[in-house]
Amino acid sequence: KRNKIKFGISLNPATSLAKIKKALPLVDFVLVMSVNPGFGGQAFIPGALNKIKELRAIFKKDIAVDGGINNITARGVRLAGANVLAAGSYIFAAKNTKQAIDSLR
């Protein structure tokens, strides 16, 4: 923190929020994985929405979501409380990058 570097923690889909609760006061953000890490283009795991909602109720800093984000899933994760979205495959596959990014907002 002295060096102005943000520190975050990531949650895989199978990892419960209880595993990181003690660390929350120490982190600047939490990354909720909404796919199993490994490769792009996977489908969004809907159970991530409940995890995001539960996290937002107790964590007021940045909540990022990565995996299966597109113009449909983005709305759900934003409504659940996420404020940072990672959408690699959706954006890189789009014919119009700006339009794809705008559709996530």
PDB file of N, CA and C in Angstrom:
ATOM      1  N   LYS A   1       0.826  -1.201   0.000  1.00  0.00           N
ATOM      2  CA  LYS A   1       0.000   0.000   0.000  1.00  0.00           C
ATOM      3  C   LYS A   1       0.860   1.249   0.000  1.00  0.00           C
ATOM      4  N   ARG A   2       2.023   1.191   0.665  1.00  0.00           N
ATOM      5  CA  ARG A   2       2.940   2.335   0.650  1.00  0.00           C
ATOM      6  C   ARG A   2       3.350   2.693  -0.770  1.00  0.00           C
ATOM      7  N   ASN A   3       3.412   1.691  -1.638  1.00  0.00           N
ATOM      8  CA  ASN A   3       3.813   1.892  -3.024  1.00  0.00           C
ATOM      9  C   ASN A   3       2.628   2.144  -3.956  1.00  0.00           C
ATOM     10  N   LYS A   4       1.459   2.379  -3.376  1.00  0.00           N
ATOM     11  CA  LYS A   4       0.231   2.656  -4.133  1.00  0.00           C
ATOM     12  C   LYS A   4      -0.161   1.510  -5.069  1.00  0.00           C
ATOM     13  N   ILE A   5       0.069   0.294  -4.599  1.00  0.00           N
ATOM     14  CA  ILE A   5      -0.320  -0.899  -5.339  1.00  0.00           C
ATOM     15  C   ILE A   5      -1.560  -1.481  -4.682  1.00  0.00           C
ATOM     16  N   LYS A   6      -2.572  -1.759  -5.496  1.00  0.00           N
ATOM     17  CA  LYS A   6      -3.797  -2.352  -4.960  1.00  0.00           C
ATOM     18  C   LYS A   6      -3.601  -3.854  -4.783  1.00  0.00           C
ATOM     19  N   PHE A   7      -4.228  -4.351  -3.732  1.00  0.00           N
ATOM     20  CA  PHE A   7      -4.134  -5.765  -3.402  1.00  0.00           C
ATOM     21  C   PHE A   7      -5.529  -6.369  -3.468  1.00  0.00           C
ATOM     22  N   GLY A   8      -5.662  -7.481  -4.180  1.00  0.00           N
ATOM     23  CA  GLY A   8      -6.963  -8.131  -4.289  1.00  0.00           C
ATOM     24  C   GLY A   8      -6.868  -9.613  -4.024  1.00  0.00           C
ATOM     25  N   ILE A   9      -8.036 -10.214  -3.952  1.00  0.00           N
ATOM     26  CA  ILE A   9      -8.128 -11.654  -3.738  1.00  0.00           C
ATOM     27  C   ILE A   9      -9.169 -12.181  -4.715  1.00  0.00           C
ATOM     28  N   SER A  10      -8.965 -13.401  -5.171  1.00  0.00           N
ATOM     29  CA  SER A  10      -9.850 -13.994  -6.163  1.00  0.00           C
ATOM     30  C   SER A  10     -10.583 -15.198  -5.579  1.00  0.00           C
ATOM     31  N   LEU A  11     -11.817 -15.367  -6.029  1.00  0.00           N
ATOM     32  CA  LEU A  11     -12.643 -16.501  -5.605  1.00  0.00           C
ATOM     33  C   LEU A  11     -12.995 -17.353  -6.819  1.00  0.00           C
ATOM     34  N   ASN A  12     -12.579 -18.587  -6.836  1.00  0.00           N
ATOM     35  CA  ASN A  12     -13.008 -19.511  -7.880  1.00  0.00           C
ATOM     36  C   ASN A  12     -14.469 -19.885  -7.655  1.00  0.00           C
ATOM     37  N   PRO A  13     -15.156 -20.388  -8.676  1.00  0.00           N
ATOM     38  CA  PRO A  13     -16.578 -20.706  -8.514  1.00  0.00           C
ATOM     39  C   PRO A  13     -16.891 -21.645  -7.351  1.00  0.00           C
ATOM     40  N   ALA A  14     -16.031 -22.603  -7.088  1.00  0.00           N
ATOM     41  CA  ALA A  14     -16.301 -23.578  -6.022  1.00  0.00           C
ATOM     42  C   ALA A  14     -15.884 -23.092  -4.638  1.00  0.00           C
ATOM     43  N   THR A  15     -15.206 -21.957  -4.550  1.00  0.00           N
ATOM     44  CA  THR A  15     -14.732 -21.451  -3.263  1.00  0.00           C
ATOM     45  C   THR A  15     -15.799 -20.595  -2.599  1.00  0.00           C
ATOM     46  N   SER A  16     -16.090 -20.891  -1.351  1.00  0.00           N
ATOM     47  CA  SER A  16     -17.123 -20.132  -0.647  1.00  0.00           C
ATOM     48  C   SER A  16     -16.572 -18.796  -0.163  1.00  0.00           C
ATOM     49  N   LEU A  17     -17.471 -17.862  -0.012  1.00  0.00           N
ATOM     50  CA  LEU A  17     -17.112 -16.541   0.488  1.00  0.00           C
ATOM     51  C   LEU A  17     -16.541 -16.630   1.905  1.00  0.00           C
ATOM     52  N   ALA A  18     -16.981 -17.591   2.664  1.00  0.00           N
ATOM     53  CA  ALA A  18     -16.491 -17.768   4.034  1.00  0.00           C
ATOM     54  C   ALA A  18     -14.973 -17.927   4.080  1.00  0.00           C
ATOM     55  N   LYS A  19     -14.386 -18.471   3.035  1.00  0.00           N
ATOM     56  CA  LYS A  19     -12.935 -18.702   3.001  1.00  0.00           C
ATOM     57  C   LYS A  19     -12.126 -17.401   3.017  1.00  0.00           C
ATOM     58  N   ILE A  20     -12.721 -16.288   2.565  1.00  0.00           N
ATOM     59  CA  ILE A  20     -11.954 -15.037   2.480  1.00  0.00           C
ATOM     60  C   ILE A  20     -12.462 -13.938   3.411  1.00  0.00           C
ATOM     61  N   LYS A  21     -13.493 -14.194   4.182  1.00  0.00           N
ATOM     62  CA  LYS A  21     -14.087 -13.137   5.015  1.00  0.00           C
ATOM     63  C   LYS A  21     -13.074 -12.451   5.922  1.00  0.00           C
ATOM     64  N   LYS A  22     -12.164 -13.203   6.510  1.00  0.00           N
ATOM     65  CA  LYS A  22     -11.169 -12.608   7.410  1.00  0.00           C
ATOM     66  C   LYS A  22     -10.206 -11.683   6.663  1.00  0.00           C
ATOM     67  N   ALA A  23     -10.002 -11.938   5.373  1.00  0.00           N
ATOM     68  CA  ALA A  23      -9.065 -11.138   4.578  1.00  0.00           C
ATOM     69  C   ALA A  23      -9.702  -9.865   4.011  1.00  0.00           C
ATOM     70  N   LEU A  24     -11.013  -9.770   4.006  1.00  0.00           N
ATOM     71  CA  LEU A  24     -11.681  -8.629   3.369  1.00  0.00           C
ATOM     72  C   LEU A  24     -11.213  -7.256   3.862  1.00  0.00           C
ATOM     73  N   PRO A  25     -10.981  -7.060   5.161  1.00  0.00           N
ATOM     74  CA  PRO A  25     -10.507  -5.738   5.587  1.00  0.00           C
ATOM     75  C   PRO A  25      -9.126  -5.369   5.043  1.00  0.00           C
ATOM     76  N   LEU A  26      -8.389  -6.342   4.550  1.00  0.00           N
ATOM     77  CA  LEU A  26      -7.022  -6.113   4.082  1.00  0.00           C
ATOM     78  C   LEU A  26      -6.915  -5.858   2.582  1.00  0.00           C
ATOM     79  N   VAL A  27      -7.978  -6.135   1.831  1.00  0.00           N
ATOM     80  CA  VAL A  27      -7.899  -6.063   0.372  1.00  0.00           C
ATOM     81  C   VAL A  27      -8.603  -4.830  -0.185  1.00  0.00           C
ATOM     82  N   ASP A  28      -8.180  -4.454  -1.393  1.00  0.00           N
ATOM     83  CA  ASP A  28      -8.771  -3.321  -2.099  1.00  0.00           C
ATOM     84  C   ASP A  28      -9.893  -3.763  -3.037  1.00  0.00           C
ATOM     85  N   PHE A  29      -9.848  -5.019  -3.457  1.00  0.00           N
ATOM     86  CA  PHE A  29     -10.892  -5.525  -4.347  1.00  0.00           C
ATOM     87  C   PHE A  29     -10.974  -7.040  -4.239  1.00  0.00           C
ATOM     88  N   VAL A  30     -12.108  -7.571  -4.687  1.00  0.00           N
ATOM     89  CA  VAL A  30     -12.298  -9.017  -4.780  1.00  0.00           C
ATOM     90  C   VAL A  30     -12.679  -9.332  -6.220  1.00  0.00           C
ATOM     91  N   LEU A  31     -12.022 -10.332  -6.796  1.00  0.00           N
ATOM     92  CA  LEU A  31     -12.353 -10.822  -8.125  1.00  0.00           C
ATOM     93  C   LEU A  31     -13.153 -12.106  -7.969  1.00  0.00           C
ATOM     94  N   VAL A  32     -14.394 -12.087  -8.436  1.00  0.00           N
ATOM     95  CA  VAL A  32     -15.239 -13.274  -8.417  1.00  0.00           C
ATOM     96  C   VAL A  32     -15.133 -13.919  -9.795  1.00  0.00           C
ATOM     97  N   MET A  33     -14.625 -15.131  -9.834  1.00  0.00           N
ATOM     98  CA  MET A  33     -14.549 -15.868 -11.092  1.00  0.00           C
ATOM     99  C   MET A  33     -15.906 -16.507 -11.356  1.00  0.00           C
ATOM    100  N   SER A  34     -16.447 -16.245 -12.531  1.00  0.00           N
ATOM    101  CA  SER A  34     -17.758 -16.797 -12.887  1.00  0.00           C
ATOM    102  C   SER A  34     -17.622 -17.899 -13.945  1.00  0.00           C
ATOM    103  N   VAL A  35     -16.407 -18.403 -14.100  1.00  0.00           N
ATOM    104  CA  VAL A  35     -16.084 -19.613 -14.865  1.00  0.00           C
ATOM    105  C   VAL A  35     -14.916 -20.275 -14.125  1.00  0.00           C
ATOM    106  N   ASN A  36     -14.647 -21.503 -14.458  1.00  0.00           N
ATOM    107  CA  ASN A  36     -13.463 -22.152 -13.904  1.00  0.00           C
ATOM    108  C   ASN A  36     -12.250 -21.666 -14.698  1.00  0.00           C
ATOM    109  N   PRO A  37     -11.238 -21.150 -14.008  1.00  0.00           N
ATOM    110  CA  PRO A  37     -10.081 -20.592 -14.706  1.00  0.00           C
ATOM    111  C   PRO A  37      -9.405 -21.618 -15.615  1.00  0.00           C
ATOM    112  N   GLY A  38      -8.863 -21.115 -16.703  1.00  0.00           N
ATOM    113  CA  GLY A  38      -8.106 -21.998 -17.576  1.00  0.00           C
ATOM    114  C   GLY A  38      -8.125 -21.583 -19.029  1.00  0.00           C
ATOM    115  N   PHE A  39      -9.306 -21.234 -19.554  1.00  0.00           N
ATOM    116  CA  PHE A  39      -9.358 -20.836 -20.955  1.00  0.00           C
ATOM    117  C   PHE A  39     -10.573 -19.948 -21.190  1.00  0.00           C
ATOM    118  N   GLY A  40     -10.488 -19.118 -22.211  1.00  0.00           N
ATOM    119  CA  GLY A  40     -11.554 -18.166 -22.519  1.00  0.00           C
ATOM    120  C   GLY A  40     -12.725 -18.817 -23.231  1.00  0.00           C
ATOM    121  N   GLY A  41     -13.809 -18.078 -23.280  1.00  0.00           N
ATOM    122  CA  GLY A  41     -14.981 -18.511 -24.016  1.00  0.00           C
ATOM    123  C   GLY A  41     -15.933 -19.417 -23.272  1.00  0.00           C
ATOM    124  N   GLN A  42     -15.726 -19.613 -21.979  1.00  0.00           N
ATOM    125  CA  GLN A  42     -16.615 -20.478 -21.209  1.00  0.00           C
ATOM    126  C   GLN A  42     -17.932 -19.769 -20.899  1.00  0.00           C
ATOM    127  N   ALA A  43     -18.950 -20.562 -20.600  1.00  0.00           N
ATOM    128  CA  ALA A  43     -20.257 -20.016 -20.240  1.00  0.00           C
ATOM    129  C   ALA A  43     -20.255 -19.557 -18.784  1.00  0.00           C
ATOM    130  N   PHE A  44     -20.940 -18.468 -18.530  1.00  0.00           N
ATOM    131  CA  PHE A  44     -21.104 -17.886 -17.205  1.00  0.00           C
ATOM    132  C   PHE A  44     -21.775 -18.884 -16.266  1.00  0.00           C
ATOM    133  N   ILE A  45     -21.254 -19.013 -15.045  1.00  0.00           N
ATOM    134  CA  ILE A  45     -21.854 -19.890 -14.030  1.00  0.00           C
ATOM    135  C   ILE A  45     -22.806 -19.033 -13.193  1.00  0.00           C
ATOM    136  N   PRO A  46     -24.123 -19.250 -13.314  1.00  0.00           N
ATOM    137  CA  PRO A  46     -25.107 -18.390 -12.648  1.00  0.00           C
ATOM    138  C   PRO A  46     -24.964 -18.292 -11.131  1.00  0.00           C
ATOM    139  N   GLY A  47     -24.406 -19.297 -10.487  1.00  0.00           N
ATOM    140  CA  GLY A  47     -24.216 -19.257  -9.043  1.00  0.00           C
ATOM    141  C   GLY A  47     -23.338 -18.109  -8.587  1.00  0.00           C
ATOM    142  N   ALA A  48     -22.581 -17.530  -9.487  1.00  0.00           N
ATOM    143  CA  ALA A  48     -21.733 -16.382  -9.146  1.00  0.00           C
ATOM    144  C   ALA A  48     -22.570 -15.184  -8.714  1.00  0.00           C
ATOM    145  N   LEU A  49     -23.791 -15.071  -9.211  1.00  0.00           N
ATOM    146  CA  LEU A  49     -24.640 -13.924  -8.861  1.00  0.00           C
ATOM    147  C   LEU A  49     -24.927 -13.871  -7.369  1.00  0.00           C
ATOM    148  N   ASN A  50     -25.237 -15.005  -6.772  1.00  0.00           N
ATOM    149  CA  ASN A  50     -25.493 -15.029  -5.325  1.00  0.00           C
ATOM    150  C   ASN A  50     -24.244 -14.671  -4.535  1.00  0.00           C
ATOM    151  N   LYS A  51     -23.096 -15.146  -5.004  1.00  0.00           N
ATOM    152  CA  LYS A  51     -21.838 -14.836  -4.334  1.00  0.00           C
ATOM    153  C   LYS A  51     -21.558 -13.332  -4.392  1.00  0.00           C
ATOM    154  N   ILE A  52     -21.821 -12.717  -5.545  1.00  0.00           N
ATOM    155  CA  ILE A  52     -21.622 -11.277  -5.700  1.00  0.00           C
ATOM    156  C   ILE A  52     -22.562 -10.505  -4.775  1.00  0.00           C
ATOM    157  N   LYS A  53     -23.819 -10.896  -4.726  1.00  0.00           N
ATOM    158  CA  LYS A  53     -24.797 -10.222  -3.848  1.00  0.00           C
ATOM    159  C   LYS A  53     -24.388 -10.319  -2.386  1.00  0.00           C
ATOM    160  N   GLU A  54     -23.994 -11.512  -1.969  1.00  0.00           N
ATOM    161  CA  GLU A  54     -23.575 -11.732  -0.581  1.00  0.00           C
ATOM    162  C   GLU A  54     -22.329 -10.913  -0.258  1.00  0.00           C
ATOM    163  N   LEU A  55     -21.393 -10.877  -1.183  1.00  0.00           N
ATOM    164  CA  LEU A  55     -20.173 -10.104  -0.999  1.00  0.00           C
ATOM    165  C   LEU A  55     -20.477  -8.608  -0.922  1.00  0.00           C
ATOM    166  N   ARG A  56     -21.329  -8.109  -1.811  1.00  0.00           N
ATOM    167  CA  ARG A  56     -21.649  -6.679  -1.814  1.00  0.00           C
ATOM    168  C   ARG A  56     -22.286  -6.249  -0.495  1.00  0.00           C
ATOM    169  N   ALA A  57     -23.023  -7.128   0.145  1.00  0.00           N
ATOM    170  CA  ALA A  57     -23.670  -6.796   1.419  1.00  0.00           C
ATOM    171  C   ALA A  57     -22.656  -6.536   2.529  1.00  0.00           C
ATOM    172  N   ILE A  58     -21.449  -7.077   2.399  1.00  0.00           N
ATOM    173  CA  ILE A  58     -20.449  -6.931   3.469  1.00  0.00           C
ATOM    174  C   ILE A  58     -19.163  -6.247   3.021  1.00  0.00           C
ATOM    175  N   PHE A  59     -19.062  -5.923   1.718  1.00  0.00           N
ATOM    176  CA  PHE A  59     -17.812  -5.377   1.168  1.00  0.00           C
ATOM    177  C   PHE A  59     -18.150  -4.177   0.295  1.00  0.00           C
ATOM    178  N   LYS A  60     -17.656  -3.018   0.669  1.00  0.00           N
ATOM    179  CA  LYS A  60     -18.018  -1.778  -0.017  1.00  0.00           C
ATOM    180  C   LYS A  60     -16.997  -1.318  -1.052  1.00  0.00           C
ATOM    181  N   LYS A  61     -15.930  -2.077  -1.230  1.00  0.00           N
ATOM    182  CA  LYS A  61     -14.908  -1.711  -2.218  1.00  0.00           C
ATOM    183  C   LYS A  61     -15.218  -2.375  -3.559  1.00  0.00           C
ATOM    184  N   ASP A  62     -14.247  -2.362  -4.477  1.00  0.00           N
ATOM    185  CA  ASP A  62     -14.462  -2.913  -5.818  1.00  0.00           C
ATOM    186  C   ASP A  62     -14.702  -4.411  -5.810  1.00  0.00           C
ATOM    187  N   ILE A  63     -15.710  -4.811  -6.583  1.00  0.00           N
ATOM    188  CA  ILE A  63     -15.974  -6.224  -6.841  1.00  0.00           C
ATOM    189  C   ILE A  63     -15.883  -6.405  -8.354  1.00  0.00           C
ATOM    190  N   ALA A  64     -14.925  -7.220  -8.774  1.00  0.00           N
ATOM    191  CA  ALA A  64     -14.720  -7.512 -10.187  1.00  0.00           C
ATOM    192  C   ALA A  64     -15.258  -8.905 -10.494  1.00  0.00           C
ATOM    193  N   VAL A  65     -15.683  -9.097 -11.737  1.00  0.00           N
ATOM    194  CA  VAL A  65     -16.178 -10.401 -12.173  1.00  0.00           C
ATOM    195  C   VAL A  65     -15.493 -10.746 -13.489  1.00  0.00           C
ATOM    196  N   ASP A  66     -15.041 -11.984 -13.585  1.00  0.00           N
ATOM    197  CA  ASP A  66     -14.352 -12.440 -14.791  1.00  0.00           C
ATOM    198  C   ASP A  66     -14.881 -13.804 -15.182  1.00  0.00           C
ATOM    199  N   GLY A  67     -15.322 -13.909 -16.437  1.00  0.00           N
ATOM    200  CA  GLY A  67     -15.750 -15.191 -16.969  1.00  0.00           C
ATOM    201  C   GLY A  67     -17.163 -15.182 -17.505  1.00  0.00           C
ATOM    202  N   GLY A  68     -17.296 -15.396 -18.803  1.00  0.00           N
ATOM    203  CA  GLY A  68     -18.621 -15.486 -19.406  1.00  0.00           C
ATOM    204  C   GLY A  68     -19.371 -14.170 -19.450  1.00  0.00           C
ATOM    205  N   ILE A  69     -18.653 -13.064 -19.373  1.00  0.00           N
ATOM    206  CA  ILE A  69     -19.315 -11.761 -19.383  1.00  0.00           C
ATOM    207  C   ILE A  69     -19.634 -11.368 -20.826  1.00  0.00           C
ATOM    208  N   ASN A  70     -20.892 -11.044 -21.053  1.00  0.00           N
ATOM    209  CA  ASN A  70     -21.349 -10.559 -22.353  1.00  0.00           C
ATOM    210  C   ASN A  70     -22.462  -9.545 -22.113  1.00  0.00           C
ATOM    211  N   ASN A  71     -23.124  -9.112 -23.173  1.00  0.00           N
ATOM    212  CA  ASN A  71     -24.156  -8.086 -23.017  1.00  0.00           C
ATOM    213  C   ASN A  71     -25.352  -8.564 -22.190  1.00  0.00           C
ATOM    214  N   ILE A  72     -25.537  -9.841 -22.044  1.00  0.00           N
ATOM    215  CA  ILE A  72     -26.653 -10.370 -21.241  1.00  0.00           C
ATOM    216  C   ILE A  72     -26.229 -10.566 -19.783  1.00  0.00           C
ATOM    217  N   THR A  73     -25.103 -11.234 -19.552  1.00  0.00           N
ATOM    218  CA  THR A  73     -24.660 -11.505 -18.185  1.00  0.00           C
ATOM    219  C   THR A  73     -24.171 -10.255 -17.465  1.00  0.00           C
ATOM    220  N   ALA A  74     -23.705  -9.270 -18.214  1.00  0.00           N
ATOM    221  CA  ALA A  74     -23.194  -8.032 -17.597  1.00  0.00           C
ATOM    222  C   ALA A  74     -24.266  -7.347 -16.756  1.00  0.00           C
ATOM    223  N   ARG A  75     -25.463  -7.294 -17.247  1.00  0.00           N
ATOM    224  CA  ARG A  75     -26.550  -6.640 -16.499  1.00  0.00           C
ATOM    225  C   ARG A  75     -26.773  -7.325 -15.156  1.00  0.00           C
ATOM    226  N   GLY A  76     -26.792  -8.642 -15.149  1.00  0.00           N
ATOM    227  CA  GLY A  76     -27.020  -9.387 -13.914  1.00  0.00           C
ATOM    228  C   GLY A  76     -25.928  -9.170 -12.887  1.00  0.00           C
ATOM    229  N   VAL A  77     -24.669  -9.179 -13.331  1.00  0.00           N
ATOM    230  CA  VAL A  77     -23.588  -8.995 -12.366  1.00  0.00           C
ATOM    231  C   VAL A  77     -23.550  -7.565 -11.838  1.00  0.00           C
ATOM    232  N   ARG A  78     -23.912  -6.596 -12.674  1.00  0.00           N
ATOM    233  CA  ARG A  78     -23.977  -5.205 -12.199  1.00  0.00           C
ATOM    234  C   ARG A  78     -25.093  -5.059 -11.159  1.00  0.00           C
ATOM    235  N   LEU A  79     -26.253  -5.639 -11.451  1.00  0.00           N
ATOM    236  CA  LEU A  79     -27.370  -5.579 -10.499  1.00  0.00           C
ATOM    237  C   LEU A  79     -27.040  -6.302  -9.195  1.00  0.00           C
ATOM    238  N   ALA A  80     -26.229  -7.333  -9.271  1.00  0.00           N
ATOM    239  CA  ALA A  80     -25.829  -8.082  -8.074  1.00  0.00           C
ATOM    240  C   ALA A  80     -24.838  -7.298  -7.214  1.00  0.00           C
ATOM    241  N   GLY A  81     -24.155  -6.305  -7.824  1.00  0.00           N
ATOM    242  CA  GLY A  81     -23.245  -5.482  -7.037  1.00  0.00           C
ATOM    243  C   GLY A  81     -21.840  -5.339  -7.565  1.00  0.00           C
ATOM    244  N   ALA A  82     -21.516  -6.006  -8.662  1.00  0.00           N
ATOM    245  CA  ALA A  82     -20.172  -5.871  -9.236  1.00  0.00           C
ATOM    246  C   ALA A  82     -20.027  -4.517  -9.922  1.00  0.00           C
ATOM    247  N   ASN A  83     -18.817  -3.963  -9.869  1.00  0.00           N
ATOM    248  CA  ASN A  83     -18.583  -2.683 -10.535  1.00  0.00           C
ATOM    249  C   ASN A  83     -17.376  -2.709 -11.477  1.00  0.00           C
ATOM    250  N   VAL A  84     -16.723  -3.873 -11.606  1.00  0.00           N
ATOM    251  CA  VAL A  84     -15.624  -4.043 -12.555  1.00  0.00           C
ATOM    252  C   VAL A  84     -15.876  -5.357 -13.298  1.00  0.00           C
ATOM    253  N   LEU A  85     -15.901  -5.293 -14.636  1.00  0.00           N
ATOM    254  CA  LEU A  85     -16.180  -6.480 -15.436  1.00  0.00           C
ATOM    255  C   LEU A  85     -15.011  -6.775 -16.363  1.00  0.00           C
ATOM    256  N   ALA A  86     -14.624  -8.050 -16.457  1.00  0.00           N
ATOM    257  CA  ALA A  86     -13.617  -8.493 -17.414  1.00  0.00           C
ATOM    258  C   ALA A  86     -14.340  -9.307 -18.478  1.00  0.00           C
ATOM    259  N   ALA A  87     -14.228  -8.870 -19.722  1.00  0.00           N
ATOM    260  CA  ALA A  87     -15.003  -9.497 -20.796  1.00  0.00           C
ATOM    261  C   ALA A  87     -14.148  -9.727 -22.028  1.00  0.00           C
ATOM    262  N   GLY A  88     -13.116 -10.520 -21.902  1.00  0.00           N
ATOM    263  CA  GLY A  88     -12.178 -10.730 -22.995  1.00  0.00           C
ATOM    264  C   GLY A  88     -12.778 -11.321 -24.247  1.00  0.00           C
ATOM    265  N   SER A  89     -13.327 -12.506 -24.188  1.00  0.00           N
ATOM    266  CA  SER A  89     -13.827 -13.191 -25.386  1.00  0.00           C
ATOM    267  C   SER A  89     -14.933 -12.405 -26.066  1.00  0.00           C
ATOM    268  N   TYR A  90     -15.830 -11.841 -25.286  1.00  0.00           N
ATOM    269  CA  TYR A  90     -16.951 -11.079 -25.845  1.00  0.00           C
ATOM    270  C   TYR A  90     -16.441  -9.884 -26.644  1.00  0.00           C
ATOM    271  N   ILE A  91     -15.480  -9.185 -26.109  1.00  0.00           N
ATOM    272  CA  ILE A  91     -14.961  -7.988 -26.781  1.00  0.00           C
ATOM    273  C   ILE A  91     -14.093  -8.360 -27.980  1.00  0.00           C
ATOM    274  N   PHE A  92     -13.192  -9.322 -27.819  1.00  0.00           N
ATOM    275  CA  PHE A  92     -12.295  -9.682 -28.913  1.00  0.00           C
ATOM    276  C   PHE A  92     -13.017 -10.337 -30.081  1.00  0.00           C
ATOM    277  N   ALA A  93     -14.155 -10.979 -29.827  1.00  0.00           N
ATOM    278  CA  ALA A  93     -14.917 -11.619 -30.903  1.00  0.00           C
ATOM    279  C   ALA A  93     -15.861 -10.639 -31.608  1.00  0.00           C
ATOM    280  N   ALA A  94     -16.059  -9.485 -31.033  1.00  0.00           N
ATOM    281  CA  ALA A  94     -17.013  -8.510 -31.597  1.00  0.00           C
ATOM    282  C   ALA A  94     -16.474  -7.866 -32.868  1.00  0.00           C
ATOM    283  N   LYS A  95     -17.367  -7.624 -33.806  1.00  0.00           N
ATOM    284  CA  LYS A  95     -16.989  -6.910 -35.026  1.00  0.00           C
ATOM    285  C   LYS A  95     -16.762  -5.434 -34.724  1.00  0.00           C
ATOM    286  N   ASN A  96     -17.532  -4.923 -33.772  1.00  0.00           N
ATOM    287  CA  ASN A  96     -17.413  -3.519 -33.380  1.00  0.00           C
ATOM    288  C   ASN A  96     -17.067  -3.474 -31.897  1.00  0.00           C
ATOM    289  N   THR A  97     -15.791  -3.269 -31.591  1.00  0.00           N
ATOM    290  CA  THR A  97     -15.308  -3.294 -30.206  1.00  0.00           C
ATOM    291  C   THR A  97     -15.989  -2.235 -29.350  1.00  0.00           C
ATOM    292  N   LYS A  98     -16.106  -1.031 -29.849  1.00  0.00           N
ATOM    293  CA  LYS A  98     -16.727   0.047 -29.081  1.00  0.00           C
ATOM    294  C   LYS A  98     -18.179  -0.296 -28.749  1.00  0.00           C
ATOM    295  N   GLN A  99     -18.907  -0.797 -29.714  1.00  0.00           N
ATOM    296  CA  GLN A  99     -20.302  -1.172 -29.492  1.00  0.00           C
ATOM    297  C   GLN A  99     -20.409  -2.290 -28.450  1.00  0.00           C
ATOM    298  N   ALA A 100     -19.492  -3.254 -28.489  1.00  0.00           N
ATOM    299  CA  ALA A 100     -19.501  -4.358 -27.527  1.00  0.00           C
ATOM    300  C   ALA A 100     -19.255  -3.821 -26.112  1.00  0.00           C
ATOM    301  N   ILE A 101     -18.274  -2.933 -25.985  1.00  0.00           N
ATOM    302  CA  ILE A 101     -17.980  -2.363 -24.665  1.00  0.00           C
ATOM    303  C   ILE A 101     -19.158  -1.533 -24.172  1.00  0.00           C
ATOM    304  N   ASP A 102     -19.745  -0.728 -25.046  1.00  0.00           N
ATOM    305  CA  ASP A 102     -20.905   0.089 -24.666  1.00  0.00           C
ATOM    306  C   ASP A 102     -22.073  -0.789 -24.206  1.00  0.00           C
ATOM    307  N   SER A 103     -22.226  -1.969 -24.807  1.00  0.00           N
ATOM    308  CA  SER A 103     -23.345  -2.859 -24.445  1.00  0.00           C
ATOM    309  C   SER A 103     -23.175  -3.432 -23.044  1.00  0.00           C
ATOM    310  N   LEU A 104     -21.947  -3.382 -22.501  1.00  0.00           N
ATOM    311  CA  LEU A 104     -21.705  -3.893 -21.160  1.00  0.00           C
ATOM    312  C   LEU A 104     -22.028  -2.857 -20.085  1.00  0.00           C
ATOM    313  N   ARG A 105     -22.059  -1.626 -20.471  1.00  0.00           N
ATOM    314  CA  ARG A 105     -22.290  -0.538 -19.528  1.00  0.00           C
ATOM    315  C   ARG A 105     -23.737  -0.413 -19.287  1.00  0.00           C
TER     316      ARG A 105
END
